[in-house]
PDB file of C-alpha atoms in Angstrom:
ATOM      1  CA  UNK A  15     -12.853  -3.060   4.360  1.00  0.00           C
ATOM      2  CA  UNK A  16     -13.146  -5.682   1.661  1.00  0.00           C
ATOM      3  CA  UNK A  17     -11.627  -4.695  -1.651  1.00  0.00           C
ATOM      4  CA  UNK A  18     -13.850  -5.766  -4.559  1.00  0.00           C
ATOM      5  CA  UNK A  19     -12.090  -8.123  -6.922  1.00  0.00           C
ATOM      6  CA  UNK A  20     -13.563  -6.622 -10.085  1.00  0.00           C
ATOM      7  CA  UNK A  21     -10.355  -7.248 -12.035  1.00  0.00           C
ATOM      8  CA  UNK A  22     -10.111 -10.997 -11.460  1.00  0.00           C
ATOM      9  CA  UNK A  23     -11.900 -12.087 -14.638  1.00  0.00           C
ATOM     10  CA  UNK A  24     -11.278  -9.077 -16.849  1.00  0.00           C
ATOM     11  CA  UNK A  25      -8.826  -8.582 -19.693  1.00  0.00           C
ATOM     12  CA  UNK A  26      -5.312  -7.808 -18.486  1.00  0.00           C
ATOM     13  CA  UNK A  27      -4.362  -4.207 -17.856  1.00  0.00           C
ATOM     14  CA  UNK A  28      -1.013  -2.534 -17.399  1.00  0.00           C
ATOM     15  CA  UNK A  29      -1.226  -1.779 -13.687  1.00  0.00           C
ATOM     16  CA  UNK A  30       0.834  -3.283 -10.901  1.00  0.00           C
ATOM     17  CA  UNK A  31      -0.929  -5.402  -8.305  1.00  0.00           C
ATOM     18  CA  UNK A  32      -0.302  -2.626  -5.778  1.00  0.00           C
ATOM     19  CA  UNK A  33      -1.754   0.043  -8.090  1.00  0.00           C
ATOM     20  CA  UNK A  34      -4.835  -2.105  -8.803  1.00  0.00           C
ATOM     21  CA  UNK A  35      -5.455  -2.634  -5.094  1.00  0.00           C
ATOM     22  CA  UNK A  36      -4.956   1.061  -4.337  1.00  0.00           C
ATOM     23  CA  UNK A  37      -7.300   2.108  -7.121  1.00  0.00           C
ATOM     24  CA  UNK A  38     -10.019  -0.331  -6.083  1.00  0.00           C
ATOM     25  CA  UNK A  39      -9.824   0.627  -2.422  1.00  0.00           C
ATOM     26  CA  UNK A  40      -9.932   4.360  -3.143  1.00  0.00           C
ATOM     27  CA  UNK A  41     -12.728   4.048  -5.695  1.00  0.00           C
ATOM     28  CA  UNK A  42     -14.838   2.039  -3.270  1.00  0.00           C
ATOM     29  CA  UNK A  43     -14.431   4.616  -0.501  1.00  0.00           C
ATOM     30  CA  UNK A  44     -14.944   7.727  -2.627  1.00  0.00           C
ATOM     31  CA  UNK A  45     -17.755   6.484  -4.860  1.00  0.00           C
ATOM     32  CA  UNK A  46     -19.688   4.991  -1.964  1.00  0.00           C
ATOM     33  CA  UNK A  47     -19.834   8.503  -0.456  1.00  0.00           C
ATOM     34  CA  UNK A  48     -21.827   9.726  -3.458  1.00  0.00           C
ATOM     35  CA  UNK A  49     -24.124   6.781  -4.137  1.00  0.00           C
ATOM     36  CA  UNK A  50     -21.811   4.460  -6.038  1.00  0.00           C
ATOM     37  CA  UNK A  51     -21.344   3.805  -9.720  1.00  0.00           C
ATOM     38  CA  UNK A  52     -18.992   2.100 -12.151  1.00  0.00           C
ATOM     39  CA  UNK A  53     -15.410   2.801 -13.205  1.00  0.00           C
ATOM     40  CA  UNK A  54     -13.606   1.865 -16.408  1.00  0.00           C
ATOM     41  CA  UNK A  55      -9.889   2.042 -17.130  1.00  0.00           C
ATOM     42  CA  UNK A  56      -9.265   3.109 -20.714  1.00  0.00           C
ATOM     43  CA  UNK A  57      -6.484   4.458 -22.904  1.00  0.00           C
ATOM     44  CA  UNK A  58      -2.933   3.135 -23.042  1.00  0.00           C
ATOM     45  CA  UNK A  59      -3.218   1.179 -19.785  1.00  0.00           C
ATOM     46  CA  UNK A  60      -5.563  -1.321 -21.459  1.00  0.00           C
ATOM     47  CA  UNK A  61      -3.112  -1.844 -24.341  1.00  0.00           C
ATOM     48  CA  UNK A  62      -0.646  -4.514 -23.275  1.00  0.00           C
ATOM     49  CA  UNK A  63       1.734  -3.583 -26.116  1.00  0.00           C
ATOM     50  CA  UNK A  64       1.991   0.070 -25.044  1.00  0.00           C
ATOM     51  CA  UNK A  65       4.508   1.479 -22.583  1.00  0.00           C
ATOM     52  CA  UNK A  66       4.136   4.165 -19.957  1.00  0.00           C
ATOM     53  CA  UNK A  67       1.100   6.372 -20.092  1.00  0.00           C
ATOM     54  CA  UNK A  68      -1.168   7.991 -17.602  1.00  0.00           C
ATOM     55  CA  UNK A  69      -4.068   6.303 -15.844  1.00  0.00           C
ATOM     56  CA  UNK A  70      -7.344   7.184 -17.587  1.00  0.00           C
ATOM     57  CA  UNK A  71     -10.533   6.571 -15.606  1.00  0.00           C
ATOM     58  CA  UNK A  72     -14.107   6.922 -16.838  1.00  0.00           C
ATOM     59  CA  UNK A  73     -16.606   7.073 -13.971  1.00  0.00           C
ATOM     60  CA  UNK A  74     -20.380   6.750 -14.216  1.00  0.00           C
ATOM     61  CA  UNK A  75     -22.106   7.785 -11.013  1.00  0.00           C
ATOM     62  CA  UNK A  76     -25.440   6.287  -9.975  1.00  0.00           C
ATOM     63  CA  UNK A  77     -26.751   9.545  -8.529  1.00  0.00           C
ATOM     64  CA  UNK A  78     -26.814  13.157  -9.658  1.00  0.00           C
ATOM     65  CA  UNK A  79     -23.854  15.219  -8.546  1.00  0.00           C
ATOM     66  CA  UNK A  80     -24.002  18.833  -7.470  1.00  0.00           C
ATOM     67  CA  UNK A  81     -20.425  19.799  -8.329  1.00  0.00           C
ATOM     68  CA  UNK A  82     -18.552  17.556 -10.769  1.00  0.00           C
ATOM     69  CA  UNK A  83     -15.339  19.561 -10.379  1.00  0.00           C
ATOM     70  CA  UNK A  84     -15.335  19.209  -6.573  1.00  0.00           C
ATOM     71  CA  UNK A  85     -15.966  15.452  -6.820  1.00  0.00           C
ATOM     72  CA  UNK A  86     -13.169  15.016  -9.373  1.00  0.00           C
ATOM     73  CA  UNK A  87     -10.759  17.071  -7.254  1.00  0.00           C
ATOM     74  CA  UNK A  88     -11.600  15.092  -4.101  1.00  0.00           C
ATOM     75  CA  UNK A  89     -11.085  11.800  -5.939  1.00  0.00           C
ATOM     76  CA  UNK A  90      -7.792  13.024  -7.439  1.00  0.00           C
ATOM     77  CA  UNK A  91      -6.500  13.971  -3.993  1.00  0.00           C
ATOM     78  CA  UNK A  92      -7.522  10.599  -2.544  1.00  0.00           C
ATOM     79  CA  UNK A  93      -5.826   8.747  -5.422  1.00  0.00           C
ATOM     80  CA  UNK A  94      -2.651  10.839  -5.011  1.00  0.00           C
ATOM     81  CA  UNK A  95      -2.545   9.964  -1.317  1.00  0.00           C
ATOM     82  CA  UNK A  96      -2.996   6.262  -2.061  1.00  0.00           C
ATOM     83  CA  UNK A  97      -0.869   5.851  -5.210  1.00  0.00           C
ATOM     84  CA  UNK A  98       1.565   8.728  -4.949  1.00  0.00           C
ATOM     85  CA  UNK A  99       1.705  11.509  -7.474  1.00  0.00           C
ATOM     86  CA  UNK A 100       0.686  10.017 -10.799  1.00  0.00           C
ATOM     87  CA  UNK A 101      -0.795  11.430 -13.946  1.00  0.00           C
ATOM     88  CA  UNK A 102      -4.432  10.376 -13.632  1.00  0.00           C
ATOM     89  CA  UNK A 103      -7.143  11.650 -15.962  1.00  0.00           C
ATOM     90  CA  UNK A 104     -10.686  11.365 -14.637  1.00  0.00           C
ATOM     91  CA  UNK A 105     -13.835  11.717 -16.725  1.00  0.00           C
ATOM     92  CA  UNK A 106     -17.117  11.778 -14.803  1.00  0.00           C
ATOM     93  CA  UNK A 107     -20.653  11.143 -16.033  1.00  0.00           C
ATOM     94  CA  UNK A 108     -23.643  11.492 -13.717  1.00  0.00           C
ATOM     95  CA  UNK A 109     -27.377  11.249 -14.428  1.00  0.00           C
ATOM     96  CA  UNK A 110     -27.582  15.052 -14.401  1.00  0.00           C
ATOM     97  CA  UNK A 111     -24.679  15.632 -16.822  1.00  0.00           C
ATOM     98  CA  UNK A 112     -24.687  15.400 -20.595  1.00  0.00           C
ATOM     99  CA  UNK A 113     -23.405  12.320 -22.355  1.00  0.00           C
ATOM    100  CA  UNK A 114     -20.648  12.734 -24.926  1.00  0.00           C
ATOM    101  CA  UNK A 115     -18.871  10.693 -27.575  1.00  0.00           C
ATOM    102  CA  UNK A 116     -15.836  10.495 -25.277  1.00  0.00           C
ATOM    103  CA  UNK A 117     -17.966   8.843 -22.585  1.00  0.00           C
ATOM    104  CA  UNK A 118     -19.141   6.199 -25.052  1.00  0.00           C
ATOM    105  CA  UNK A 119     -15.636   5.542 -26.413  1.00  0.00           C
ATOM    106  CA  UNK A 120     -14.126   5.219 -22.922  1.00  0.00           C
ATOM    107  CA  UNK A 121     -16.850   2.792 -21.896  1.00  0.00           C
ATOM    108  CA  UNK A 122     -16.689   0.687 -25.084  1.00  0.00           C
ATOM    109  CA  UNK A 123     -12.901   0.456 -25.280  1.00  0.00           C
ATOM    110  CA  UNK A 124     -12.220   0.404 -21.563  1.00  0.00           C
ATOM    111  CA  UNK A 125     -12.033  -2.353 -18.992  1.00  0.00           C
ATOM    112  CA  UNK A 126     -14.485  -2.303 -16.100  1.00  0.00           C
ATOM    113  CA  UNK A 127     -12.433  -1.906 -12.915  1.00  0.00           C
ATOM    114  CA  UNK A 128     -15.052  -1.435 -10.241  1.00  0.00           C
ATOM    115  CA  UNK A 129     -18.804  -1.522  -9.804  1.00  0.00           C
ATOM    116  CA  UNK A 130     -20.856  -0.712  -6.725  1.00  0.00           C
ATOM    117  CA  UNK A 131     -22.187  -3.797  -5.010  1.00  0.00           C
ATOM    118  CA  UNK A 132     -25.809  -4.478  -5.895  1.00  0.00           C
ATOM    119  CA  UNK A 133     -28.276  -4.083  -3.105  1.00  0.00           C
TER     120      UNK A 133
END
């Protein structure tokens, strides 16, 4: 599997090279299963002056999702297996879910980590 290099030309983020690779690989596998999308890292991990902090992910799916909770749980489990137990917050937006101010803030202030390949 080829890991997308979405981070190569983006602003720096506070993630190790190993964590970046693990995130990208897991996101590609899990999001491809449900039609793809885009993922932003936001919160303290995009602030180079901050220390510590959890990993905050905002995910926009390309296709409607039947059960947002089940998708989020499945992704959390996959990330735990890949990265080890970490505090990871996941916010999901799909075409069939309502938009919120938090979605807009995460997208505007975040750094795009991964995007489905265009067909």
